[in-house]
């Protein structure tokens, strides 16, 4: 059974816990299941006149959801997630901002390099601009979701980005230097794997600490732990499963993935319906 968790004060990692993963022995070809999906590539301009690419899929006037990448970049897996979100019953419009400006990590070393080089406050500005773009282009309400690095940024957006109506984060908590979840202003739902060993970032202790912070914020919140699952358990494409195994992460159960998507859909439908 799934367990709902509570805890005490948070502990945030001082160094990147993803360094504990062993690099791939070699690269392997990545084929996107979402290549045939009707993504539109657009450019978005921030208030500081910085521009970045983004990928949009879904009905023009649907509620919007900003979908934030893992440390790999805008690759096949994040596009798969966005395509699935656009096909859920409410018919969301999903937008992926390219936080790495076209760069994609093909192995762990490259992903680590891109992760280390990310301008996190700048990424928050990208999210802010993405939310504003959706609200200016047919979406009355807009949520933010993300995975791993994107999950941490999604929670940060609940604190730092105005006009966010709901957040769903998967296995990631922002550093205290970036954002304090106790100051969240939007409803937050978060999902973690029981066996996730990225200490201080997405392990059970981090999940429990996050829930305590969200309780202090006073916003509606749900924090879920999925027994038997590790990090990145939502990645279910054939390529994603292969990549997980190459990283020493076991294949996970489809039931947990479907349960998490069901909870995601219920949360976003509740807070983004007009």
CSV table of C-alpha atoms in Angstrom, one decimal:
chain,number,residue,atom,x,y,z
A,1,UNK,CA,0.0,0.0,0.0
A,2,UNK,CA,1.0,3.6,-0.5
A,3,UNK,CA,1.9,5.5,2.7
A,4,UNK,CA,1.2,9.1,3.5
A,5,UNK,CA,4.1,10.6,5.4
A,6,UNK,CA,4.8,13.4,7.9
A,7,UNK,CA,8.1,14.5,9.4
A,8,UNK,CA,10.2,17.1,11.1
A,9,UNK,CA,12.6,19.8,10.0
A,10,UNK,CA,14.1,19.5,6.5
A,11,UNK,CA,17.7,18.7,5.5
A,12,UNK,CA,18.9,19.9,2.1
A,13,UNK,CA,21.8,18.5,0.2
A,14,UNK,CA,25.0,20.7,0.2
A,15,UNK,CA,26.3,18.9,-2.9
A,16,UNK,CA,24.5,17.3,-5.7
A,17,UNK,CA,23.3,13.8,-4.7
A,18,UNK,CA,23.0,12.7,-8.3
A,19,UNK,CA,26.8,12.4,-8.3
A,20,UNK,CA,26.3,9.0,-6.5
A,21,UNK,CA,25.1,7.4,-9.8
A,22,UNK,CA,27.7,5.6,-11.8
A,23,UNK,CA,28.1,6.9,-15.4
A,24,UNK,CA,26.9,4.8,-18.3
A,25,UNK,CA,29.5,2.4,-19.7
A,26,UNK,CA,28.6,3.8,-23.1
A,27,UNK,CA,26.1,5.9,-25.0
A,28,UNK,CA,23.1,4.3,-26.6
A,29,UNK,CA,20.7,5.7,-29.2
A,30,UNK,CA,17.7,7.5,-27.9
A,31,UNK,CA,14.4,7.3,-29.9
A,32,UNK,CA,11.6,9.5,-28.9
A,33,UNK,CA,8.1,7.9,-28.6
A,34,UNK,CA,6.8,11.5,-28.9
A,35,UNK,CA,8.4,12.3,-32.2
A,36,UNK,CA,5.1,12.0,-34.0
A,37,UNK,CA,3.2,14.1,-31.4
A,38,UNK,CA,2.0,17.5,-32.7
A,39,UNK,CA,4.4,19.7,-30.7
A,40,UNK,CA,4.6,23.4,-31.8
A,41,UNK,CA,8.0,25.0,-31.2
A,42,UNK,CA,7.7,28.6,-30.0
A,43,UNK,CA,9.9,31.3,-28.6
A,44,UNK,CA,9.1,33.0,-25.3
A,45,UNK,CA,10.5,36.3,-24.1
A,46,UNK,CA,11.2,37.0,-20.4
A,47,UNK,CA,10.8,40.4,-18.8
A,48,UNK,CA,14.6,40.9,-19.1
A,49,UNK,CA,14.3,40.4,-22.9
A,50,UNK,CA,16.0,36.9,-22.7
A,51,UNK,CA,14.3,34.5,-25.1
A,52,UNK,CA,14.1,30.8,-25.0
A,53,UNK,CA,12.5,28.0,-27.0
A,54,UNK,CA,9.5,26.0,-25.7
A,55,UNK,CA,7.4,23.2,-27.0
A,56,UNK,CA,3.6,23.2,-26.8
A,57,UNK,CA,1.0,20.5,-27.3
A,58,UNK,CA,-2.7,20.4,-26.6
A,59,UNK,CA,-5.9,22.4,-27.2
A,60,UNK,CA,-5.6,26.2,-27.6
A,61,UNK,CA,-8.1,27.2,-24.8
A,62,UNK,CA,-7.3,24.3,-22.4
A,63,UNK,CA,-5.9,24.8,-18.9
A,64,UNK,CA,-2.2,25.1,-19.2
A,65,UNK,CA,0.6,23.0,-17.5
A,66,UNK,CA,4.3,23.9,-17.6
A,67,UNK,CA,6.2,20.7,-17.8
A,68,UNK,CA,9.8,20.8,-16.4
A,69,UNK,CA,12.6,18.6,-17.6
A,70,UNK,CA,14.8,16.2,-15.7
A,71,UNK,CA,18.6,16.8,-15.7
A,72,UNK,CA,18.8,15.3,-19.1
A,73,UNK,CA,17.2,18.2,-20.9
A,74,UNK,CA,14.2,18.3,-23.3
A,75,UNK,CA,14.5,14.7,-24.4
A,76,UNK,CA,12.2,11.9,-25.4
A,77,UNK,CA,11.0,11.2,-21.8
A,78,UNK,CA,9.8,14.8,-21.0
A,79,UNK,CA,8.1,15.0,-24.3
A,80,UNK,CA,6.3,11.7,-23.6
A,81,UNK,CA,5.1,13.1,-20.3
A,82,UNK,CA,3.9,16.3,-21.9
A,83,UNK,CA,2.1,14.4,-24.7
A,84,UNK,CA,0.4,12.2,-22.1
A,85,UNK,CA,-0.7,15.2,-20.0
A,86,UNK,CA,-2.3,16.8,-23.1
A,87,UNK,CA,-4.4,13.6,-23.6
A,88,UNK,CA,-5.8,13.4,-20.1
A,89,UNK,CA,-9.5,13.8,-19.7
A,90,UNK,CA,-9.6,17.6,-19.1
A,91,UNK,CA,-7.5,18.2,-22.2
A,92,UNK,CA,-4.6,20.2,-20.8
A,93,UNK,CA,-2.3,22.3,-22.9
A,94,UNK,CA,1.3,21.3,-22.0
A,95,UNK,CA,4.3,23.6,-22.4
A,96,UNK,CA,8.0,22.5,-22.0
A,97,UNK,CA,10.4,25.4,-21.6
A,98,UNK,CA,13.9,24.5,-22.8
A,99,UNK,CA,15.9,25.3,-19.7
A,100,UNK,CA,19.2,24.1,-21.2
A,101,UNK,CA,18.8,26.1,-24.4
A,102,UNK,CA,18.9,23.2,-26.8
A,103,UNK,CA,21.5,21.0,-25.0
A,104,UNK,CA,20.7,17.4,-24.0
A,105,UNK,CA,22.7,15.1,-21.9
A,106,UNK,CA,23.2,11.7,-23.6
A,107,UNK,CA,25.0,10.2,-20.6
A,108,UNK,CA,25.2,10.8,-16.9
A,109,UNK,CA,28.4,12.8,-17.1
A,110,UNK,CA,26.9,15.2,-19.7
A,111,UNK,CA,23.7,15.5,-17.7
A,112,UNK,CA,25.7,16.3,-14.5
A,113,UNK,CA,27.6,19.0,-16.4
A,114,UNK,CA,24.4,20.6,-17.6
A,115,UNK,CA,22.8,20.3,-14.2
A,116,UNK,CA,25.8,21.9,-12.5
A,117,UNK,CA,25.7,24.8,-15.0
A,118,UNK,CA,22.0,25.6,-14.6
A,119,UNK,CA,21.2,29.1,-13.6
A,120,UNK,CA,18.4,28.2,-11.1
A,121,UNK,CA,17.1,31.7,-10.6
A,122,UNK,CA,17.1,32.1,-14.4
A,123,UNK,CA,15.2,28.8,-14.7
A,124,UNK,CA,12.6,30.3,-12.3
A,125,UNK,CA,12.3,33.3,-14.6
A,126,UNK,CA,11.8,30.9,-17.6
A,127,UNK,CA,8.9,29.2,-15.6
A,128,UNK,CA,7.4,32.6,-14.8
A,129,UNK,CA,7.5,33.6,-18.5
A,130,UNK,CA,6.0,30.3,-19.5
A,131,UNK,CA,3.1,30.7,-17.0
A,132,UNK,CA,2.5,34.2,-18.3
A,133,UNK,CA,2.6,33.0,-22.0
A,134,UNK,CA,0.0,30.3,-21.3
A,135,UNK,CA,-2.3,32.7,-19.5
A,136,UNK,CA,-1.9,35.1,-22.4
A,137,UNK,CA,-2.7,32.4,-25.0
A,138,UNK,CA,-5.9,30.8,-24.0
A,139,UNK,CA,-5.3,29.2,-20.6
A,140,UNK,CA,-7.4,30.7,-17.9
A,141,UNK,CA,-5.5,28.7,-15.2
A,142,UNK,CA,-2.0,27.3,-15.3
A,143,UNK,CA,-0.2,24.6,-13.2
A,144,UNK,CA,3.4,23.6,-13.1
A,145,UNK,CA,4.8,20.0,-12.9
A,146,UNK,CA,8.3,18.6,-13.1
A,147,UNK,CA,10.5,15.5,-12.7
A,148,UNK,CA,13.7,15.3,-10.6
A,149,UNK,CA,15.4,18.6,-11.3
A,150,UNK,CA,12.1,19.8,-12.7
A,151,UNK,CA,10.3,18.6,-9.6
A,152,UNK,CA,12.4,20.8,-7.4
A,153,UNK,CA,11.8,23.7,-9.7
A,154,UNK,CA,8.1,23.0,-9.7
A,155,UNK,CA,8.0,23.4,-5.9
A,156,UNK,CA,10.1,26.5,-6.2
A,157,UNK,CA,7.6,27.9,-8.6
A,158,UNK,CA,4.9,27.6,-5.9
A,159,UNK,CA,6.9,30.0,-3.8
A,160,UNK,CA,8.5,32.3,-6.4
A,161,UNK,CA,6.2,32.5,-9.4
A,162,UNK,CA,3.0,34.6,-9.2
A,163,UNK,CA,-0.2,33.3,-10.8
A,164,UNK,CA,0.6,29.6,-10.5
A,165,UNK,CA,-2.7,27.8,-9.7
A,166,UNK,CA,-1.4,24.3,-8.8
A,167,UNK,CA,1.8,22.3,-8.6
A,168,UNK,CA,2.6,18.6,-8.9
A,169,UNK,CA,6.2,17.6,-8.3
A,170,UNK,CA,7.9,14.3,-8.9
A,171,UNK,CA,10.9,13.3,-6.7
A,172,UNK,CA,12.7,16.6,-6.2
A,173,UNK,CA,12.9,19.3,-3.5
A,174,UNK,CA,14.5,22.7,-4.0
A,175,UNK,CA,17.5,23.8,-1.9
A,176,UNK,CA,16.7,26.2,0.9
A,177,UNK,CA,18.8,28.8,-0.9
A,178,UNK,CA,16.4,28.7,-3.9
A,179,UNK,CA,13.0,28.5,-2.2
A,180,UNK,CA,11.4,27.7,1.2
A,181,UNK,CA,8.3,25.5,0.7
A,182,UNK,CA,7.0,26.9,3.9
A,183,UNK,CA,6.3,30.0,1.8
A,184,UNK,CA,4.4,28.2,-0.9
A,185,UNK,CA,1.4,30.1,-2.3
A,186,UNK,CA,-0.1,27.5,-4.6
A,187,UNK,CA,-1.5,24.0,-3.8
A,188,UNK,CA,1.3,21.4,-4.0
A,189,UNK,CA,1.1,17.6,-4.6
A,190,UNK,CA,4.4,15.7,-4.5
A,191,UNK,CA,5.4,12.1,-5.3
A,192,UNK,CA,8.5,10.1,-4.1
A,193,UNK,CA,9.8,6.6,-4.3
A,194,UNK,CA,10.3,4.8,-1.0
A,195,UNK,CA,13.8,3.5,-2.1
A,196,UNK,CA,15.0,6.7,-3.6
A,197,UNK,CA,18.5,7.2,-2.2
A,198,UNK,CA,19.3,10.8,-3.3
A,199,UNK,CA,19.7,12.0,0.2
A,200,UNK,CA,18.3,15.4,1.0
A,201,UNK,CA,16.9,15.8,-2.5
A,202,UNK,CA,14.3,13.1,-3.1
A,203,UNK,CA,14.7,10.4,-0.4
A,204,UNK,CA,12.0,9.7,2.2
A,205,UNK,CA,13.5,12.1,4.7
A,206,UNK,CA,13.3,14.9,2.1
A,207,UNK,CA,9.7,14.0,1.4
A,208,UNK,CA,8.8,14.1,5.0
A,209,UNK,CA,10.5,17.4,5.6
A,210,UNK,CA,8.7,18.8,2.5
A,211,UNK,CA,5.3,17.8,3.9
A,212,UNK,CA,6.1,19.6,7.2
A,213,UNK,CA,7.1,22.7,5.3
A,214,UNK,CA,3.9,22.6,3.2
A,215,UNK,CA,1.8,22.2,6.3
A,216,UNK,CA,3.4,25.3,7.7
A,217,UNK,CA,2.6,27.2,4.5
A,218,UNK,CA,-1.1,26.6,4.9
A,219,UNK,CA,-1.6,25.7,1.2
A,220,UNK,CA,-3.5,22.5,0.3
A,221,UNK,CA,-0.9,19.7,-0.1
A,222,UNK,CA,-0.5,16.0,-0.6
A,223,UNK,CA,2.8,14.1,-0.3
A,224,UNK,CA,2.9,10.5,-1.4
A,225,UNK,CA,5.5,7.7,-1.0
A,226,UNK,CA,5.4,4.8,-3.4
A,227,UNK,CA,6.7,1.6,-1.7
A,228,UNK,CA,9.3,-0.4,-3.6
A,229,UNK,CA,10.0,2.4,-6.1
A,230,UNK,CA,13.2,4.3,-6.6
A,231,UNK,CA,14.1,7.5,-8.3
A,232,UNK,CA,12.5,8.4,-11.7
A,233,UNK,CA,9.9,5.6,-11.4
A,234,UNK,CA,7.6,7.5,-13.8
A,235,UNK,CA,9.8,6.9,-16.8
A,236,UNK,CA,8.2,4.0,-18.6
A,237,UNK,CA,9.2,4.3,-22.2
A,238,UNK,CA,11.4,1.4,-23.5
A,239,UNK,CA,14.3,3.8,-23.8
A,240,UNK,CA,13.7,5.2,-20.4
A,241,UNK,CA,13.6,1.8,-18.8
A,242,UNK,CA,16.9,0.9,-20.6
A,243,UNK,CA,18.4,4.1,-19.3
A,244,UNK,CA,17.2,3.4,-15.8
A,245,UNK,CA,18.7,-0.1,-15.8
A,246,UNK,CA,22.0,1.3,-17.1
A,247,UNK,CA,22.0,3.7,-14.1
A,248,UNK,CA,21.5,0.8,-11.7
A,249,UNK,CA,17.8,1.7,-11.1
A,250,UNK,CA,15.5,-1.3,-11.3
A,251,UNK,CA,12.4,-1.5,-13.4
A,252,UNK,CA,9.3,-0.4,-11.4
A,253,UNK,CA,5.7,-1.5,-11.3
A,254,UNK,CA,3.2,0.0,-13.7
A,255,UNK,CA,0.5,0.2,-11.0
A,256,UNK,CA,2.4,2.8,-9.1
A,257,UNK,CA,2.9,4.9,-12.3
A,258,UNK,CA,-0.8,4.7,-13.1
A,259,UNK,CA,-1.8,5.6,-9.5
A,260,UNK,CA,0.5,8.6,-9.6
A,261,UNK,CA,-0.9,9.8,-12.9
A,262,UNK,CA,-4.4,9.4,-11.6
A,263,UNK,CA,-3.6,11.5,-8.6
A,264,UNK,CA,-1.9,14.1,-10.9
A,265,UNK,CA,-5.0,14.3,-13.0
A,266,UNK,CA,-7.3,14.7,-10.0
A,267,UNK,CA,-5.2,17.4,-8.5
A,268,UNK,CA,-4.7,19.4,-11.7
A,269,UNK,CA,-8.4,19.0,-12.6
A,270,UNK,CA,-9.5,20.2,-9.2
A,271,UNK,CA,-7.4,23.4,-9.3
A,272,UNK,CA,-7.3,24.2,-13.0
A,273,UNK,CA,-10.9,23.7,-14.0
A,274,UNK,CA,-12.6,27.0,-14.7
